[in-house]
Short mmCIF file of N, CA and C in Angstrom, two decimals:
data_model
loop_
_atom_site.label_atom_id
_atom_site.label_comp_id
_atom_site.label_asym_id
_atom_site.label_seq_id
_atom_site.Cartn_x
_atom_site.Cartn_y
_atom_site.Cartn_z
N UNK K 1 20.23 -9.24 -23.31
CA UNK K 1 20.41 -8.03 -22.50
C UNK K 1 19.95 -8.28 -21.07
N UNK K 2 20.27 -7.79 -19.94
CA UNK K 2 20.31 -7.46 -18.99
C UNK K 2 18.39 -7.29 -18.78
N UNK K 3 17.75 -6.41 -19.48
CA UNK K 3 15.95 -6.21 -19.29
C UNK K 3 15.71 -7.46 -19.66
N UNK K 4 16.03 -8.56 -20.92
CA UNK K 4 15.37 -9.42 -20.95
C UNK K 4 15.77 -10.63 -20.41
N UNK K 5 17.10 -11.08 -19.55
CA UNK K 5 16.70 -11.67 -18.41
C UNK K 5 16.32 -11.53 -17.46
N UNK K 6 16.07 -10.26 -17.02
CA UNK K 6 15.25 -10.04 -15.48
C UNK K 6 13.73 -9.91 -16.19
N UNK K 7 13.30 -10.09 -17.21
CA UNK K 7 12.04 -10.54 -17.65
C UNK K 7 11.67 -11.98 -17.49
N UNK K 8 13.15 -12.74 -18.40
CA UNK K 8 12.79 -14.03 -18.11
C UNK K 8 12.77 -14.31 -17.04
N UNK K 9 13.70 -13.81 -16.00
CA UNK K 9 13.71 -15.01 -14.27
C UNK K 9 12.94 -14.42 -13.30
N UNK K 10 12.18 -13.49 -13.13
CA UNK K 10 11.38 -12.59 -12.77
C UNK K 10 10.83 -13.39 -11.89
N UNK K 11 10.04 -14.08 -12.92
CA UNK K 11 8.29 -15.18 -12.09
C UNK K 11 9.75 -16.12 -11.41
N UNK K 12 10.58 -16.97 -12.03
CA UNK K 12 11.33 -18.12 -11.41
C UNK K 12 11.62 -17.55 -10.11
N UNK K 13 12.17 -16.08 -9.68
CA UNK K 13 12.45 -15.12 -8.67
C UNK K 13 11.59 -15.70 -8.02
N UNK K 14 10.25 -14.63 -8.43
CA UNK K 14 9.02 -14.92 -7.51
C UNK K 14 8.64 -15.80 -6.65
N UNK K 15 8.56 -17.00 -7.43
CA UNK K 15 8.28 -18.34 -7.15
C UNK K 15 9.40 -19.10 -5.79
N UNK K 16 10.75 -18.28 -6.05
CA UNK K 16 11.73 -18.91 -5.47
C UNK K 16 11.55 -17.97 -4.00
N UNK K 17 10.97 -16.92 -4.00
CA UNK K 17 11.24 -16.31 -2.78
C UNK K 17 9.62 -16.74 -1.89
N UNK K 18 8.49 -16.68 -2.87
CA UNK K 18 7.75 -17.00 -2.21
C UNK K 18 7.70 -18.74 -1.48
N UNK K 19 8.23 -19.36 -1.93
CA UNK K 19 8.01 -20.99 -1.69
C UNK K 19 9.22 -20.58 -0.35
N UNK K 20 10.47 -19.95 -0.49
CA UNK K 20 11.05 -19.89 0.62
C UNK K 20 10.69 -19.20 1.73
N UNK K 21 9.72 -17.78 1.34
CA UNK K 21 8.90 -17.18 2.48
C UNK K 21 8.01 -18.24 3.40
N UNK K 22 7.55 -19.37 2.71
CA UNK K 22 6.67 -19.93 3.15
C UNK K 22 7.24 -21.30 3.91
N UNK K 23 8.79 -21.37 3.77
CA UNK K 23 9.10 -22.87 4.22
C UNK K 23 9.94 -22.34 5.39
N UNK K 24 10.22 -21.15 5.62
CA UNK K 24 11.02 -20.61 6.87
C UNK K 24 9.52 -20.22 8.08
N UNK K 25 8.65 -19.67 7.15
CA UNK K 25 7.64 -19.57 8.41
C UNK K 25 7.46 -20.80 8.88
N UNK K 26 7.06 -21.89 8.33
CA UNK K 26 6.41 -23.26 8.89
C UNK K 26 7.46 -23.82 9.45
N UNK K 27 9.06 -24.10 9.34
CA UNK K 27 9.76 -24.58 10.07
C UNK K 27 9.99 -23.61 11.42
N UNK K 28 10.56 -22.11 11.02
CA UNK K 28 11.31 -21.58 12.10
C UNK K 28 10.06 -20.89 12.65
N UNK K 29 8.58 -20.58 12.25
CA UNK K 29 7.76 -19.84 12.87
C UNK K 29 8.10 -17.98 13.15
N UNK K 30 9.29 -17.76 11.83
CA UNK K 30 9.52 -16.33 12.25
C UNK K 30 9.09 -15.51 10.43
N UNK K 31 8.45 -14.49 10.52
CA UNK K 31 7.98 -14.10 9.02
C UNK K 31 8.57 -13.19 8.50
N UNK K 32 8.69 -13.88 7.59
CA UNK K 32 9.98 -13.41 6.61
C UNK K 32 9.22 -12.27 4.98
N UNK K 33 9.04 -11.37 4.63
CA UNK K 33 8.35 -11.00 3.65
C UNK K 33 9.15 -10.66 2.39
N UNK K 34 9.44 -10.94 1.10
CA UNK K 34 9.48 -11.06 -0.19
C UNK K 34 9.35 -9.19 -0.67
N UNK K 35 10.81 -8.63 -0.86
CA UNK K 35 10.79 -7.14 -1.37
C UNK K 35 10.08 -6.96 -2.63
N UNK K 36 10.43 -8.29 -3.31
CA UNK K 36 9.86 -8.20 -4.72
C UNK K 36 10.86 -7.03 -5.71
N UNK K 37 12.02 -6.76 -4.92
CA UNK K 37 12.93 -6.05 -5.70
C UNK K 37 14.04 -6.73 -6.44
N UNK K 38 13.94 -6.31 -7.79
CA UNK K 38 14.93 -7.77 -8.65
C UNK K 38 16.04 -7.21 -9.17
N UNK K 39 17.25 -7.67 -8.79
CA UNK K 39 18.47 -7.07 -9.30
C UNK K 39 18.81 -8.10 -10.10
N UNK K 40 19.49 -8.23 -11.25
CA UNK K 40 20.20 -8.82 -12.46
C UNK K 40 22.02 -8.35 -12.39
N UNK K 41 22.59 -9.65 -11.87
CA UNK K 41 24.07 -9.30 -11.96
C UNK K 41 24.91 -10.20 -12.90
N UNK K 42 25.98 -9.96 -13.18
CA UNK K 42 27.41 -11.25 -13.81
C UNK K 42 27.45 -12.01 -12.86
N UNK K 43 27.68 -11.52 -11.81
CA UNK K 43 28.82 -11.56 -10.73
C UNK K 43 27.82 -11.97 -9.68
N UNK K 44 28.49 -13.21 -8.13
CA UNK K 44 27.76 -13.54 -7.55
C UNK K 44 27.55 -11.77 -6.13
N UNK K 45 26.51 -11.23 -6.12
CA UNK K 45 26.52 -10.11 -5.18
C UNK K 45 26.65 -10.90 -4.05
N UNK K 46 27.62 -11.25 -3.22
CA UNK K 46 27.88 -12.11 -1.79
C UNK K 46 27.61 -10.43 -0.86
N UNK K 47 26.70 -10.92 0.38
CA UNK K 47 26.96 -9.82 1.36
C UNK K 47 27.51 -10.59 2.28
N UNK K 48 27.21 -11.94 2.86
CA UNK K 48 27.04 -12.74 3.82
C UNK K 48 28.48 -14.10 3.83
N UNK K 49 28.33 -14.60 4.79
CA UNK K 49 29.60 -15.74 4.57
C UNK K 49 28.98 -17.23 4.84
N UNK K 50 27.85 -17.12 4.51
CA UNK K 50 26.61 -18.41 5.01
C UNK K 50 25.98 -18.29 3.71
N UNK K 51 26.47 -19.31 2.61
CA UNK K 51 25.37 -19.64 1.72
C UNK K 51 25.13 -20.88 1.79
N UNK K 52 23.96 -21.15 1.15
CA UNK K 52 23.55 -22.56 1.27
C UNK K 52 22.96 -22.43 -0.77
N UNK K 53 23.25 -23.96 -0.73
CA UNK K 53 23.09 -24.03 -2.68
C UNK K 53 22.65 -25.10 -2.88
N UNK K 54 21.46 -24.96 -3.55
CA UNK K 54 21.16 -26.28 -4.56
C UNK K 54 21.13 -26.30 -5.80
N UNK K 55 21.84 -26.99 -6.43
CA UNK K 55 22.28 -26.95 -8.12
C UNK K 55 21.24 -27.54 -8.72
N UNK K 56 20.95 -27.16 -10.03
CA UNK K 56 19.95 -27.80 -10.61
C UNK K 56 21.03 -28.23 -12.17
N UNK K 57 20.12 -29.27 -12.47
CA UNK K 57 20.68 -29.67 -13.83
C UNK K 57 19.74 -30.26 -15.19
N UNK K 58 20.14 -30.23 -16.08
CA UNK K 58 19.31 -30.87 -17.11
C UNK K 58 19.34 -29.79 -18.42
N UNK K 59 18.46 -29.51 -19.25
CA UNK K 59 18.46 -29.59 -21.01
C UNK K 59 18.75 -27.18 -20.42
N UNK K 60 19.03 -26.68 -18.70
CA UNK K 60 19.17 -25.68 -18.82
C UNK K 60 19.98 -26.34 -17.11
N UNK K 61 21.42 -25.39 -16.81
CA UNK K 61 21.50 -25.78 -15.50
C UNK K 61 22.09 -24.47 -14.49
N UNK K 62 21.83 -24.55 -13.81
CA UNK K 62 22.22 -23.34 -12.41
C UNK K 62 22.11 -23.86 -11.25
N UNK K 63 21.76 -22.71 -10.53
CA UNK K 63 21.59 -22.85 -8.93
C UNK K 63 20.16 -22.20 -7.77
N UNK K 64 20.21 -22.64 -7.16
CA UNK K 64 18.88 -21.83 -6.23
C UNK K 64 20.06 -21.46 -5.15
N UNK K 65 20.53 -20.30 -4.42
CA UNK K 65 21.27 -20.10 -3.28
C UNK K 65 20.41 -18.94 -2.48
N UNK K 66 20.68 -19.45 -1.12
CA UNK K 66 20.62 -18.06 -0.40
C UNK K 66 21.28 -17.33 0.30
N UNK K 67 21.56 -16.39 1.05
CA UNK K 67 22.72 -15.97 2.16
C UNK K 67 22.47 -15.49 3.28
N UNK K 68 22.60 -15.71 4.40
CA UNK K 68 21.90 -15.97 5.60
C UNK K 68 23.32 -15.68 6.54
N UNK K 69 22.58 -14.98 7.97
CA UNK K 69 23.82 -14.44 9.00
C UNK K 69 24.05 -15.69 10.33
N UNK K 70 24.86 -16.61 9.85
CA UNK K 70 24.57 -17.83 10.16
C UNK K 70 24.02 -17.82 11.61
N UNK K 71 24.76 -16.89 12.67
CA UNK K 71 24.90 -16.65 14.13
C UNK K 71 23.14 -16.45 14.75
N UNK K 72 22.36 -15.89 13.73
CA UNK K 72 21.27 -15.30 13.83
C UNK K 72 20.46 -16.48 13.77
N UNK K 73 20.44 -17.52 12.63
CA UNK K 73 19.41 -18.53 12.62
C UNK K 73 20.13 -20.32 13.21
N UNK K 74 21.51 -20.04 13.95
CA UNK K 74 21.29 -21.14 14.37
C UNK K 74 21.16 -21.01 15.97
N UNK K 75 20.78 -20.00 16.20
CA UNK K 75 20.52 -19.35 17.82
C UNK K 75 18.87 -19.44 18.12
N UNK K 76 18.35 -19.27 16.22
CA UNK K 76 16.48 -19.37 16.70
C UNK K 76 16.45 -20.62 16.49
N UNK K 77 17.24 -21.60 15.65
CA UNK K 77 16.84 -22.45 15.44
C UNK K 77 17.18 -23.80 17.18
N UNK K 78 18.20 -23.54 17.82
CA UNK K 78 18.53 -23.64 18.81
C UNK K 78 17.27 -23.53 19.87
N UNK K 79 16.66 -22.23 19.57
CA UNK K 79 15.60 -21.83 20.84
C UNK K 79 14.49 -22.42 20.09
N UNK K 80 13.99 -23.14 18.81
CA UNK K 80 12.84 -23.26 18.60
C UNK K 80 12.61 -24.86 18.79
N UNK K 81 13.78 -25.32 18.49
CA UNK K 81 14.01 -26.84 18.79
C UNK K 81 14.53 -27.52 19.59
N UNK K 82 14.69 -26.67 20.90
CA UNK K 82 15.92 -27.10 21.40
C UNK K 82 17.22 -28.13 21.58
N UNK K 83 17.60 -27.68 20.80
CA UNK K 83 18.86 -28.43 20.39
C UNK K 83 20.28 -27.59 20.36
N UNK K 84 20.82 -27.99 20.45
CA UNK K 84 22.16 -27.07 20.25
C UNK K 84 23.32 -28.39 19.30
N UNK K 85 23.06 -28.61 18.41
CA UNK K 85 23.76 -29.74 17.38
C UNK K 85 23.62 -29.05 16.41
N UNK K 86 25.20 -28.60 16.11
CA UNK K 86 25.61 -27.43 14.98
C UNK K 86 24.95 -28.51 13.64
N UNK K 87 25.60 -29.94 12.95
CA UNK K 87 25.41 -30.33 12.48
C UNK K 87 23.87 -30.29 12.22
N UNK K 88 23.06 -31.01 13.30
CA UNK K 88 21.63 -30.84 12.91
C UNK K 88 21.02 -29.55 12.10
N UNK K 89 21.58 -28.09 12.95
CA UNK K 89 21.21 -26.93 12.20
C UNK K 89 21.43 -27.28 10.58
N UNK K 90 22.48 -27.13 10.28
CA UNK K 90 23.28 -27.18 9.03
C UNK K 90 22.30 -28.50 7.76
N UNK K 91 22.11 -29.53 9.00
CA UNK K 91 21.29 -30.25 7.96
C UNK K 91 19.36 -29.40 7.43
N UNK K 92 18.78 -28.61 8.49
CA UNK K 92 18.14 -28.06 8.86
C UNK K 92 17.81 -27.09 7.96
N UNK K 93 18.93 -26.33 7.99
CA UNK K 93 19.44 -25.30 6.85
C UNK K 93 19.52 -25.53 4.98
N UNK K 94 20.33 -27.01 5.08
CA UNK K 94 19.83 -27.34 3.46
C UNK K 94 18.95 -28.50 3.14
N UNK K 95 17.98 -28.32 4.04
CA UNK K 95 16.85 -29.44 3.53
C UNK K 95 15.71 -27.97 3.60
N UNK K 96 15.60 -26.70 4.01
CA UNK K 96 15.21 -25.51 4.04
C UNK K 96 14.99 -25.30 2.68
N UNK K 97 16.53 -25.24 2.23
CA UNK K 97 16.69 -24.43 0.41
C UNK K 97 16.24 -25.60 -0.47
N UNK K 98 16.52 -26.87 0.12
CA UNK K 98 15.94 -28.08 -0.81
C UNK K 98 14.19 -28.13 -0.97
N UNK K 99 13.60 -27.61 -0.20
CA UNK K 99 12.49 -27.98 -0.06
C UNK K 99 11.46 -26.63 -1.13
N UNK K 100 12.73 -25.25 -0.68
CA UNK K 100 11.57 -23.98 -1.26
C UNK K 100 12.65 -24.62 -2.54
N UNK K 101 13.04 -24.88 -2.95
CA UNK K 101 14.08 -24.69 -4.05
C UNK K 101 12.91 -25.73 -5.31
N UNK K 102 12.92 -26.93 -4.89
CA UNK K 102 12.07 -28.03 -5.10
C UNK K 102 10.75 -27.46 -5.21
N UNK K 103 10.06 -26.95 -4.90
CA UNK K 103 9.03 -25.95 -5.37
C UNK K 103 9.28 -25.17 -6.22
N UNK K 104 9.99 -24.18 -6.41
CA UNK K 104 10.61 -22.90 -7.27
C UNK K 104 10.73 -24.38 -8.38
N UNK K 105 11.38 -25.44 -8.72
CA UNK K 105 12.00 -25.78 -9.82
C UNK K 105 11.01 -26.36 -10.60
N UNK K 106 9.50 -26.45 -10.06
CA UNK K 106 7.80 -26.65 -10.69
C UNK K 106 8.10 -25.74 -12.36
N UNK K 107 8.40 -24.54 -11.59
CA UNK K 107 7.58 -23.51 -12.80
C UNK K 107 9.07 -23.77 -13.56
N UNK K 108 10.34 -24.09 -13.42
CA UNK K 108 11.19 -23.89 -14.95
C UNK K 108 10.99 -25.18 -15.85
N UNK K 109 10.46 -26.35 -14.78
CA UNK K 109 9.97 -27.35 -15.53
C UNK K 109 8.99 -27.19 -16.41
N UNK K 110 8.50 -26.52 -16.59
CA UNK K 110 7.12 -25.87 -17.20
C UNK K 110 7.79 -25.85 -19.04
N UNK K 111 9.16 -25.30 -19.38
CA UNK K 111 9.40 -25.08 -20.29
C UNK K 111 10.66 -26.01 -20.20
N UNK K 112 11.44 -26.53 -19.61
CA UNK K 112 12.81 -27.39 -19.66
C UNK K 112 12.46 -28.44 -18.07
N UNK K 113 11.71 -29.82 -19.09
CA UNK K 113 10.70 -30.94 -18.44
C UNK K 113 12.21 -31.82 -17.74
N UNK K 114 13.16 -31.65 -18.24
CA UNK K 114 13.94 -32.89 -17.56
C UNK K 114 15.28 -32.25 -16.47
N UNK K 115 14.39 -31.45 -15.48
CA UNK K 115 15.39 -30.54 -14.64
C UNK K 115 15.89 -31.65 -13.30
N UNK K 116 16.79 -32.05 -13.10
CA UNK K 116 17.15 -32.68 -11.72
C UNK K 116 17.46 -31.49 -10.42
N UNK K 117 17.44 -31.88 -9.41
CA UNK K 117 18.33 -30.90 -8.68
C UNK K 117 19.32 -32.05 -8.11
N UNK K 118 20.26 -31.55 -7.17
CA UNK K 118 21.27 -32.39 -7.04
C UNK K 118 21.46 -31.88 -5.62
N UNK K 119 22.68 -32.26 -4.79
CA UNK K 119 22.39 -32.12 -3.23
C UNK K 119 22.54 -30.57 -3.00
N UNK K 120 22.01 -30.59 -1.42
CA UNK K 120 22.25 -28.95 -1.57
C UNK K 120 23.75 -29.03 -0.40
N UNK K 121 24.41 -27.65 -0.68
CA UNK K 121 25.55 -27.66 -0.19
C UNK K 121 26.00 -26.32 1.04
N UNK K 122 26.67 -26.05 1.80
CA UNK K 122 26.55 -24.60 2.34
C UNK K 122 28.23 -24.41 1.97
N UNK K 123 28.25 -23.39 1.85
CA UNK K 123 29.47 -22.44 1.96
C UNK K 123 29.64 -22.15 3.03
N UNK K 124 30.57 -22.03 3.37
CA UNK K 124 31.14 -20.70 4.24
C UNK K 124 32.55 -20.43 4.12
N UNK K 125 32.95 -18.70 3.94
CA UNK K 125 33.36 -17.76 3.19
C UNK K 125 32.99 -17.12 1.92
N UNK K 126 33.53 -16.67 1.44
CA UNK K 126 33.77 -16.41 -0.19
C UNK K 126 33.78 -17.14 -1.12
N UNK K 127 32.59 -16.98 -1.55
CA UNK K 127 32.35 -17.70 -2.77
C UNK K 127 32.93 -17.58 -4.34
N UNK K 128 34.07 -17.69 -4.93
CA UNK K 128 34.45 -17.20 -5.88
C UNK K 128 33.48 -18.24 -7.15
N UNK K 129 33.32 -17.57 -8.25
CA UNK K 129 32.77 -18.25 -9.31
C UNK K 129 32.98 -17.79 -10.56
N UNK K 130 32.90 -18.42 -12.03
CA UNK K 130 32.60 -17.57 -12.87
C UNK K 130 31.56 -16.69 -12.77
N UNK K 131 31.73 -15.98 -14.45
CA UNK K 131 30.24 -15.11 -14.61
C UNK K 131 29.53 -16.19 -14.80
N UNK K 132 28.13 -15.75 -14.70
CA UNK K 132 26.82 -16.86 -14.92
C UNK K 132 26.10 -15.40 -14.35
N UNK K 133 24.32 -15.31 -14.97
CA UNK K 133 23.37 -14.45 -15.00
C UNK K 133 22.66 -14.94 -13.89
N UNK K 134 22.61 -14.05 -12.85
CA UNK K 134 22.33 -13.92 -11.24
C UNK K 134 20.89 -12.84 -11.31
N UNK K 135 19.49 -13.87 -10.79
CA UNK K 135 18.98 -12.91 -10.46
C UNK K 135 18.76 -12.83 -8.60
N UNK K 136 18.45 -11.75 -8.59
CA UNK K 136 18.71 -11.63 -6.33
C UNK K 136 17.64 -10.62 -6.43
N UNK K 137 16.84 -10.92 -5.01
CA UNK K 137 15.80 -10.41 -4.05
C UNK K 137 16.65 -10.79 -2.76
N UNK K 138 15.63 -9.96 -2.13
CA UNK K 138 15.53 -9.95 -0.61
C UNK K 138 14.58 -10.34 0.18
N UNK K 139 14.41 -11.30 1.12
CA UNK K 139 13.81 -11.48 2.07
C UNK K 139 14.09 -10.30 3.65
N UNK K 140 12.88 -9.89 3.97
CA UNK K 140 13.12 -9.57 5.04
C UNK K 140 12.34 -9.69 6.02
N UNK K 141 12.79 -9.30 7.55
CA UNK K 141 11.91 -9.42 8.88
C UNK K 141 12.23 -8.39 9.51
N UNK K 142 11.37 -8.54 10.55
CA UNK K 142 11.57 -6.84 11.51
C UNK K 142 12.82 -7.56 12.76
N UNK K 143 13.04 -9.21 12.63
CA UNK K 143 13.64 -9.91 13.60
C UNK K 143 14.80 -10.31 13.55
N UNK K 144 15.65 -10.50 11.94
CA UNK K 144 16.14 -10.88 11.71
C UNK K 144 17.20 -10.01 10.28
N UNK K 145 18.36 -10.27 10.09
CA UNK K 145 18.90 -9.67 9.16
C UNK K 145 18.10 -10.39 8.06
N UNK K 146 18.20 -9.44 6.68
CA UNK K 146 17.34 -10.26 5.34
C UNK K 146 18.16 -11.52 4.97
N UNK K 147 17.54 -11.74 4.37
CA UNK K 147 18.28 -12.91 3.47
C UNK K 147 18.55 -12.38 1.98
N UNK K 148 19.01 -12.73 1.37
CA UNK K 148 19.68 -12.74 0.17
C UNK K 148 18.94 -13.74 -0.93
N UNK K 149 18.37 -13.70 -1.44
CA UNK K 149 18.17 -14.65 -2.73
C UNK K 149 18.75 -14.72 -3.71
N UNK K 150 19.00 -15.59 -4.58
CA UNK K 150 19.55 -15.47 -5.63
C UNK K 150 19.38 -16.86 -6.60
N UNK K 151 19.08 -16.65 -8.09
CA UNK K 151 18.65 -17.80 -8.36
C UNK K 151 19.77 -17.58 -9.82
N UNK K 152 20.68 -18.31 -10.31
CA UNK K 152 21.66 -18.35 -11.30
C UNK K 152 21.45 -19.18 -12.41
N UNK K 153 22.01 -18.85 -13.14
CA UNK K 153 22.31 -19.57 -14.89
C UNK K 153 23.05 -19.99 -15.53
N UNK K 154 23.60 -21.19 -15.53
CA UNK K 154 25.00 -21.50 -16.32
C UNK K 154 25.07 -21.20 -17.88
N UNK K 155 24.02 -21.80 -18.34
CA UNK K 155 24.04 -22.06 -19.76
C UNK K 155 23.21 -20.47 -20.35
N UNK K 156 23.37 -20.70 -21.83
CA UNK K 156 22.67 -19.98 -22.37
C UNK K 156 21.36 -20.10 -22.97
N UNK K 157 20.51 -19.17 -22.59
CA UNK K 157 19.03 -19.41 -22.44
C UNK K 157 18.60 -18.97 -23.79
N UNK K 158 18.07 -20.19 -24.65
CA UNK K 158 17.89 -19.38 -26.10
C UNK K 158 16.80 -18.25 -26.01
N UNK K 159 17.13 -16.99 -26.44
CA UNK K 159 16.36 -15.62 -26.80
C UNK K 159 16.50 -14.96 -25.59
N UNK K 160 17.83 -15.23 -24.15
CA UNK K 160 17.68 -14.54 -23.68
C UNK K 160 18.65 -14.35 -23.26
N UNK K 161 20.11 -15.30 -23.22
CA UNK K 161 20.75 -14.74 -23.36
C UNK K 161 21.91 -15.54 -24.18
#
């Protein structure tokens, strides 16, 4: 049911928004705070046309993604580094989700020991996908549009779903 995976991915949530609260302050220096509000979907909830994804794989497999207003963070990231090398951003951007993602993937190792992740990737547009069990938070700032979290499930999670 629907209550008992937003039981199970809850803490994985947690974990995934806090390790990313904490890897956008230290790179971009702008603070980002964790709603701690957890929605459970089928379906990927896209608001944005900027995702960035790192897949995970092994004995359970999914994704860590986020969604981001691209115009917004490659303009700070521009003024914080000065650089203006779209590419650099973009690499910038998924060594970001690789890094909180790579943290977040500590605690599922905890119960499924042989998790890989694999490269991270960005979108842009519309993301079409199957169903797969989506949990999403929000990041937000007083500076910046939120971000989107979302942490997904391919397989089926014995006793949960």
């Amino acid at each position: 049911s629907i209550e008992e995976f937003l039981e199970f991915s809850r803490g994985y949530m947690d974990s995934f928004s806090s390790s990313l609260e904490l890897s956008i302050n230290k790179l971009f220096d702008v603070p980002f705070k964790a709603t701690n509000n957890h929605v459970a979907n089928t379906r990927f909830p896209q608001s944005y046309n900027c995702i960035i994804e790192v897949p995970f794989m092994g004995e359970i497999s999914g994704g860590f993604l986020i969604e981001i207003v691209e115009e917004e963070w490659k303009e700070q990231f521009f003024l914080s580094f000065e650089l203006k090398d779209s590419d650099m951003f973009r690499s910038a951007l998924k060594e970001l989700l690789n890094v909180a993602s790579s943290i977040s993937l500590e605690s599922l190792r905890v119960k499924n020991p042989n998790l890989n992740i694999l490269c991270p990737r960005i979108i842009f547009g519309k993301l079409y996908c199957p169903e797969h069990r989506f949990i999403s938070s929000t990041l937000v700032s007083d500076k910046f549009s939120p971000i989107h979290c979302h942490i997904y499930f391919n397989d089926i999670i014995p006793g949960v779903m």
